Tab-separated table of C-alpha atoms in Angstrom:
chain	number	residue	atom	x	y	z
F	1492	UNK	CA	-34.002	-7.924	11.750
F	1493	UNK	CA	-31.495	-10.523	11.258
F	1494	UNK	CA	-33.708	-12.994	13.802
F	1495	UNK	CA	-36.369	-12.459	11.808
F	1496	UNK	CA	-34.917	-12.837	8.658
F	1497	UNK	CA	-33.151	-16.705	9.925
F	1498	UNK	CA	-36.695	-17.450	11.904
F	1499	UNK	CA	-38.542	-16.342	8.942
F	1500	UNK	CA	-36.623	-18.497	6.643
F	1501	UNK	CA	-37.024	-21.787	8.699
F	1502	UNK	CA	-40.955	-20.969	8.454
F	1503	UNK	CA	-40.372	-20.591	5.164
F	1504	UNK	CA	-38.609	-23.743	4.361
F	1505	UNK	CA	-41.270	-25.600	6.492
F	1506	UNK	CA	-43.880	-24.629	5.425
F	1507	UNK	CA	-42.639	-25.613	1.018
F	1508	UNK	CA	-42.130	-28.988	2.947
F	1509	UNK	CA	-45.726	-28.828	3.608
F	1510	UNK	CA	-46.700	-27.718	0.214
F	1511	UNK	CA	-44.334	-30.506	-1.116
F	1512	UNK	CA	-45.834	-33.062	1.484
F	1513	UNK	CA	-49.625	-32.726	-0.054
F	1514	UNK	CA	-48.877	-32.707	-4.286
F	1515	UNK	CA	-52.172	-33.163	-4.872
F	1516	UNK	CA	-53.190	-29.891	-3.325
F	1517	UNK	CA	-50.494	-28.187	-5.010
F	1518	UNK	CA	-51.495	-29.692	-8.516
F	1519	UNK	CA	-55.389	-28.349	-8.131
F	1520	UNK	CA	-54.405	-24.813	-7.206
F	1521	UNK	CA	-52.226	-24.487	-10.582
F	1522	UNK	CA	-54.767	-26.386	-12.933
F	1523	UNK	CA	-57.657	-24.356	-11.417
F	1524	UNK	CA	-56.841	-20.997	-13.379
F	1525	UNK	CA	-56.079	-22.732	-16.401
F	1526	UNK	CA	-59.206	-24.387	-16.215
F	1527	UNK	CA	-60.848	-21.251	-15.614
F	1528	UNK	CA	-59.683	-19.476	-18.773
F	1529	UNK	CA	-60.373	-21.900	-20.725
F	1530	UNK	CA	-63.598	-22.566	-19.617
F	1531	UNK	CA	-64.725	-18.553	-19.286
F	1532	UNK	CA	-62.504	-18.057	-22.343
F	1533	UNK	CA	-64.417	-20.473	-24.925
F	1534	UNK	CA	-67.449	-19.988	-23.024
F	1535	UNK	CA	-67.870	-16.879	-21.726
F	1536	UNK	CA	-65.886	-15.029	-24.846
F	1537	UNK	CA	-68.876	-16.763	-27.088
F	1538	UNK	CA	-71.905	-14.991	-25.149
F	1539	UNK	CA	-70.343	-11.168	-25.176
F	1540	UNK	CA	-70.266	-8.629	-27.325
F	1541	UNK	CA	-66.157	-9.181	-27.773
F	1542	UNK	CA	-65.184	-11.370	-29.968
F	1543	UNK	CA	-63.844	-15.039	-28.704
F	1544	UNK	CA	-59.930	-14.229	-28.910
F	1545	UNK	CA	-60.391	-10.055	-27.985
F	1546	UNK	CA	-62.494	-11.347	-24.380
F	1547	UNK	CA	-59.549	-13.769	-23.720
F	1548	UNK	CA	-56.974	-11.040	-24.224
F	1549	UNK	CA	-59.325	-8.961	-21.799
F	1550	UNK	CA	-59.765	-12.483	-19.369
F	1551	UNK	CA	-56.352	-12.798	-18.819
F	1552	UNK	CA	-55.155	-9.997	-16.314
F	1553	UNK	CA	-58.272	-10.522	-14.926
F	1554	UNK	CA	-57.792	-14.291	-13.832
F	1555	UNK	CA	-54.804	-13.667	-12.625
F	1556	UNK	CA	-55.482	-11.076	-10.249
F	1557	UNK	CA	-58.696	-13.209	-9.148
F	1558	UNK	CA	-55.931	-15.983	-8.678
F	1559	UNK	CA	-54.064	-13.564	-6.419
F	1560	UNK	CA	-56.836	-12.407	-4.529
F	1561	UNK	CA	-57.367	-16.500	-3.746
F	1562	UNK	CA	-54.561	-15.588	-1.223
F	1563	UNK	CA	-57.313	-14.788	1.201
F	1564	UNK	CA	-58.602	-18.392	1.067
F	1565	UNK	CA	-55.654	-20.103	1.602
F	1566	UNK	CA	-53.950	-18.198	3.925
F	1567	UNK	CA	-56.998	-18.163	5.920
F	1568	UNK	CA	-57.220	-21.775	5.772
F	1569	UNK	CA	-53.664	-22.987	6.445
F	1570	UNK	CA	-53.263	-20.554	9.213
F	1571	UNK	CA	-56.763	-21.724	10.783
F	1572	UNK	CA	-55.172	-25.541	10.315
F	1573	UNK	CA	-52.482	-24.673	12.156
F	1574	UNK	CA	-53.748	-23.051	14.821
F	1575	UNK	CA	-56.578	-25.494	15.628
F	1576	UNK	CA	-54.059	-28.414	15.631
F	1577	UNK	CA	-52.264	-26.783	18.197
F	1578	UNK	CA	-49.153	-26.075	15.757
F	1579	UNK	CA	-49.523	-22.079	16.418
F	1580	UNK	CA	-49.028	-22.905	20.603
F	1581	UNK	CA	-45.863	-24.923	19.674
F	1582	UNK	CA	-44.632	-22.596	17.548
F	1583	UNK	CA	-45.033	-19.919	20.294
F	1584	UNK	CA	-42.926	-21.609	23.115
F	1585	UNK	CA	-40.045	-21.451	20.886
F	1586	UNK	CA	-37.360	-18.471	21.278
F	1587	UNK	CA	-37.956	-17.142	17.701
F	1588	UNK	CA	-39.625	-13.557	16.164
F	1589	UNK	CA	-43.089	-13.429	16.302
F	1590	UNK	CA	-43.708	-12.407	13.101
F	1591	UNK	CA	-41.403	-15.502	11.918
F	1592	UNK	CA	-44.575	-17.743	11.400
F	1593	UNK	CA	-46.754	-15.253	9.632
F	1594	UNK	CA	-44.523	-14.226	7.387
F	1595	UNK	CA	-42.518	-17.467	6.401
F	1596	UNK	CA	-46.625	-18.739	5.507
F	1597	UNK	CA	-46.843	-15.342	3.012
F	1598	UNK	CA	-43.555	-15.802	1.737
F	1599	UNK	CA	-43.557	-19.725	0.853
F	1600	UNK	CA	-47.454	-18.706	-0.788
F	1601	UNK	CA	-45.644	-16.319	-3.083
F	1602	UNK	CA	-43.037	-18.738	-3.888
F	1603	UNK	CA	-45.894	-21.352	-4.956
F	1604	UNK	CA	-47.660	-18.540	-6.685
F	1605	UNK	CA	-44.572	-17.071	-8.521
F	1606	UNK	CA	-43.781	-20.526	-9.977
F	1607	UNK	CA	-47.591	-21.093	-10.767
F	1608	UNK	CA	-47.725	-17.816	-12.946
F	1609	UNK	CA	-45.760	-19.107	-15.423
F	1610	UNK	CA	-47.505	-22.069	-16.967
F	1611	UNK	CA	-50.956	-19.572	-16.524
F	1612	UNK	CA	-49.191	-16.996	-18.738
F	1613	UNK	CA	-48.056	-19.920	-21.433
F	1614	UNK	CA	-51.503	-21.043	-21.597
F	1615	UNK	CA	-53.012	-17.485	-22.345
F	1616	UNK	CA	-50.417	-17.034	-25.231
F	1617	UNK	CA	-51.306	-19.826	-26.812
F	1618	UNK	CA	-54.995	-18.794	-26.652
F	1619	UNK	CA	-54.743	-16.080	-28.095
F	1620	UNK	CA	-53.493	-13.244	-25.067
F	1621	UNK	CA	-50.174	-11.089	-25.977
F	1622	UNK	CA	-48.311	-8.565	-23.910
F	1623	UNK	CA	-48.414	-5.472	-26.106
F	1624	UNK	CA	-46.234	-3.037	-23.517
F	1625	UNK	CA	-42.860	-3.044	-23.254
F	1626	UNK	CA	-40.789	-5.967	-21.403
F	1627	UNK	CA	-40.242	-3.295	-18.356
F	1628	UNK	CA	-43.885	-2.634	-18.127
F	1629	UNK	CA	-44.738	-6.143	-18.335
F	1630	UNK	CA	-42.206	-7.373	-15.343
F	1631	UNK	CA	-44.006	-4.372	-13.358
F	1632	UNK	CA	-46.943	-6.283	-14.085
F	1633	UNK	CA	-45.950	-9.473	-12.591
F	1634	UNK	CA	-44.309	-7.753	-9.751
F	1635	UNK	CA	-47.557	-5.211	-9.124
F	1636	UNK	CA	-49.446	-9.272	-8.859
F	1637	UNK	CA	-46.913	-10.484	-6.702
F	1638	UNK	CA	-47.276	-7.806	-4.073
F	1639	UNK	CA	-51.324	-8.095	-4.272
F	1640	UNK	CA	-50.998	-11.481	-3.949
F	1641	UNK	CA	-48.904	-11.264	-0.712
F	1642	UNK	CA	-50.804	-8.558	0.568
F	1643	UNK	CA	-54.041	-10.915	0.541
F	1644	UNK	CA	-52.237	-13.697	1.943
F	1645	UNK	CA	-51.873	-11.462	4.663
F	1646	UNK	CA	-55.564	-10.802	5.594
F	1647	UNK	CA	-56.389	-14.340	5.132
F	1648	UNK	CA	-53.391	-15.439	7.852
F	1649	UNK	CA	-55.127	-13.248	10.003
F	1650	UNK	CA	-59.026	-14.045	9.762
F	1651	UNK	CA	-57.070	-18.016	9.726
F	1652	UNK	CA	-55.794	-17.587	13.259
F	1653	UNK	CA	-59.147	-15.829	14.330
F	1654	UNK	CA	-61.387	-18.446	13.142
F	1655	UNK	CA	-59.050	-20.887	14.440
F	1656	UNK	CA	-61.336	-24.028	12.704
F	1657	UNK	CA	-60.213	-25.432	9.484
F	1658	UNK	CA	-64.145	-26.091	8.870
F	1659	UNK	CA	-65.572	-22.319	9.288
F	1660	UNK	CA	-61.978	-20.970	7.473
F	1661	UNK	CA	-62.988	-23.525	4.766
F	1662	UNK	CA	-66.904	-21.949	4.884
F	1663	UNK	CA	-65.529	-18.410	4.874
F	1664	UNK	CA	-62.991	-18.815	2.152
F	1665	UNK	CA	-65.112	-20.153	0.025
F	1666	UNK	CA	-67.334	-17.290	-0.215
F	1667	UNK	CA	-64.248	-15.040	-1.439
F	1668	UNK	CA	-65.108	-16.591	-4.830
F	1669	UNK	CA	-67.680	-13.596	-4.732
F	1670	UNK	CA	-65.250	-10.266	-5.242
F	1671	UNK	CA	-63.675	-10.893	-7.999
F	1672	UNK	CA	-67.697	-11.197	-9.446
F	1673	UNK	CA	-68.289	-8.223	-7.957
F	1674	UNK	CA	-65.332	-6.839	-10.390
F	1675	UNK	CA	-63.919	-5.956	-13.386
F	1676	UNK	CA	-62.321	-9.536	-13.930
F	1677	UNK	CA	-64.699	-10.960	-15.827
F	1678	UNK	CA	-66.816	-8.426	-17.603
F	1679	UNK	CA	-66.510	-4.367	-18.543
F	1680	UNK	CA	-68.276	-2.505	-16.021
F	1681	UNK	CA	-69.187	0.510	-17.911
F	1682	UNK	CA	-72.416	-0.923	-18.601
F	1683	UNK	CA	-73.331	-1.814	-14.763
F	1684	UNK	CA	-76.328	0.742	-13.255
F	1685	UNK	CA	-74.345	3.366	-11.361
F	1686	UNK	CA	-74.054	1.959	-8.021
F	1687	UNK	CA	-73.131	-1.481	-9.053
F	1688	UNK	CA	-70.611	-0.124	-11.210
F	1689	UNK	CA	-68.824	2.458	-8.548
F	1690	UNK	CA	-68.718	-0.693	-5.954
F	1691	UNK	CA	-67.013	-2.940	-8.502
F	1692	UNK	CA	-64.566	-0.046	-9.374
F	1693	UNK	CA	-63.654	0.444	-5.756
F	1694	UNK	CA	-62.781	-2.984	-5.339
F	1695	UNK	CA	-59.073	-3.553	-4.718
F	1696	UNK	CA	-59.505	-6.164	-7.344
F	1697	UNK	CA	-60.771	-3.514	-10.023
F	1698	UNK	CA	-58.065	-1.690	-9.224
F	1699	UNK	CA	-55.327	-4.625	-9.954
F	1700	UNK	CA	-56.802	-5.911	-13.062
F	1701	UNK	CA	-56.839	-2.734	-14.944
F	1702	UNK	CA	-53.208	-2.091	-13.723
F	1703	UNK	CA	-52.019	-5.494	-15.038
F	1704	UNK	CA	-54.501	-4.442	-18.621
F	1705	UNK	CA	-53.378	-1.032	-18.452
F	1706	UNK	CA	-49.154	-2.502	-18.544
F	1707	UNK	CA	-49.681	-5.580	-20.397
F	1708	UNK	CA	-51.071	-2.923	-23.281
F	1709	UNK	CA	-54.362	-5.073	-23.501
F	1710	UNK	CA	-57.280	-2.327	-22.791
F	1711	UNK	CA	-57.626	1.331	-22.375
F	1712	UNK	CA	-59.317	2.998	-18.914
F	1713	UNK	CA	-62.598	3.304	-19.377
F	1714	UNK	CA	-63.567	6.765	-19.026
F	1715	UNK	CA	-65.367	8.175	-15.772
F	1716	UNK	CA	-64.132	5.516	-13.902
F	1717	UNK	CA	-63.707	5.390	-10.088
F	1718	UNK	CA	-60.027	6.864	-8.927
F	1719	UNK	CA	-58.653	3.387	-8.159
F	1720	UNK	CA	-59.240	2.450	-11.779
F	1721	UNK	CA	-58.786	6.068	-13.477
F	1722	UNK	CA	-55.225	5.576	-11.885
F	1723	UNK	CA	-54.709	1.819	-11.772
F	1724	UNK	CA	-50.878	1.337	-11.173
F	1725	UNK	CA	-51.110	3.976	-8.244
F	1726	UNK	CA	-54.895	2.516	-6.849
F	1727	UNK	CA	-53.207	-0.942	-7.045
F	1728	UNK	CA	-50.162	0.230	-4.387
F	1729	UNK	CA	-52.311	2.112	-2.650
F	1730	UNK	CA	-55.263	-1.186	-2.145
F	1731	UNK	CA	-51.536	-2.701	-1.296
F	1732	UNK	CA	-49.891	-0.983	1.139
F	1733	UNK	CA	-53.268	-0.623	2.739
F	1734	UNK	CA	-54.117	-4.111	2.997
F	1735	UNK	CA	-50.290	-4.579	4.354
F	1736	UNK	CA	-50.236	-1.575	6.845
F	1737	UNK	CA	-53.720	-3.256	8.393
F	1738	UNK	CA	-53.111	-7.072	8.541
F	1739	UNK	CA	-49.771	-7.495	8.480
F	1740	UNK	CA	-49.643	-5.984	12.480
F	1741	UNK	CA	-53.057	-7.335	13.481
F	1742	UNK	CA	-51.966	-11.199	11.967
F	1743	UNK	CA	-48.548	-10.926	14.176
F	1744	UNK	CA	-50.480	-9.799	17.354
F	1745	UNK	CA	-52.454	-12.106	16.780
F	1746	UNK	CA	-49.679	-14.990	16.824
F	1747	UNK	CA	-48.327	-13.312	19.294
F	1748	UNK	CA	-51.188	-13.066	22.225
F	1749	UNK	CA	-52.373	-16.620	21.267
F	1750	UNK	CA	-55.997	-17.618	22.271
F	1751	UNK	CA	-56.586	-13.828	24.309
């Protein structure tokens, strides 16, 4: 544990170097939800049936757990950089854990995202968005994204190394823009036609979102909802320890057994 804990921490420092080493990457991935709730805020929030400052309330929890579900694209890609320029093979010949790599890439993508939360959550208080639980329930909130967010990074490491091409990683993260439409994120989905709505509600997304509503003391759960969202906080740790318990394992065997 100790080995993995120093080997894991190099990763970790090396790969914030990275993040450090390419600002203008860093910069795009913290505007982007900002951009986004403005944008579906003052946009959006004028087309529904909620009024402008009510949908933004409702937008908020919702963006961020689509921001944290954006784990799956980066991960993926990074990981998929790294193995097809050969980084992964060096990595391997050194006498360090094998689950060093993997998991200093998740931790140093939680760093970036912890720090990115906070200027997101400034921006939705000034348009409007309030936490209307208690401080405890709110932290739980942040912690409950955290976790989600880790857990994705996760599955993305692991599809990264088994693309192994930035291009198709690229390609296939991109089209992870699609769950969090096929959510509650953006819109109620008590008004979907039954299937739609029981697919949306079994999303892990779904799940997240109406945790982070359901502590933040922003919206009620809606009734005859799927279990995942009848039950957010426990759906959300169960999407999480699921996600963890299948990726984590198969992304450091993965590292591990290289190219086989």
């Amino acid at each position: 544990m100790s080995t993995l804990a120093y080997d894991g921490g190099a990763m970790l420092g090396r790969q914030l170097r990275r993040i450090r080493n390419n600002p203008g990457l860093l910069v795009l991935t913290q505007t982007m939800p900002i951009t986004m709730l403005l944008f579906f805020g003052y946009v959006f929030g004028s087309a529904l049936a909620m009024p402008g400052e009510q949908y933004r309330s409702f937008l908020v929890p919702g963006l961020l757990v689509a921001t944290a579900a954006n784990g799956i694209m980066t991960g993926m890609f990074q990981a998929a950089q790294d193995t097809h320029r050969g980084v992964m093979d060096r990595f391997r010949t050194l006498p360090m854990s094998r689950a060093a790599v993997p998991l200093g890439q998740a931790a140093a993508d939680l760093v970036v995202t912890a720090g990115g939360t906070v200027p997101f959550l400034l921006v939705g208080l000034a348009v409007g968005w309030r936490m209307e639980g208690s401080v405890f329930e709110a932290a739980g909130a942040v912690g409950l994204l955290l976790l989600f967010r880790f857990a994705t990074t996760w599955v993305g490491i692991f599809l990264g190394m088994l693309t192994r091409n930035e291009e198709a990683a690229g390609q296939l993260g991109g089209a992870t823009f699609i769950l969090p439409l096929l959510s509650n994120a953006y819109i109620p989905t008590e008004g979907l036609p039954d299937w739609l709505r029981t697919l949306a509600e079994w999303n892990p997304i779904s799940a997240v979102t109406m945790a982070l509503r359901d502590l933040f003391g922003n919206a009620r759960v809606p009734d005859g909802a799927a279990w995942p969202v009848a039950h957010p906080v426990a759906g959300s740790l169960a999407w999480c320890a699921v996600l963890l318990a299948v990726f984590a394992p198969l992304a450091v065997r993965r590292y591990a057994r290289g190219e086989r």
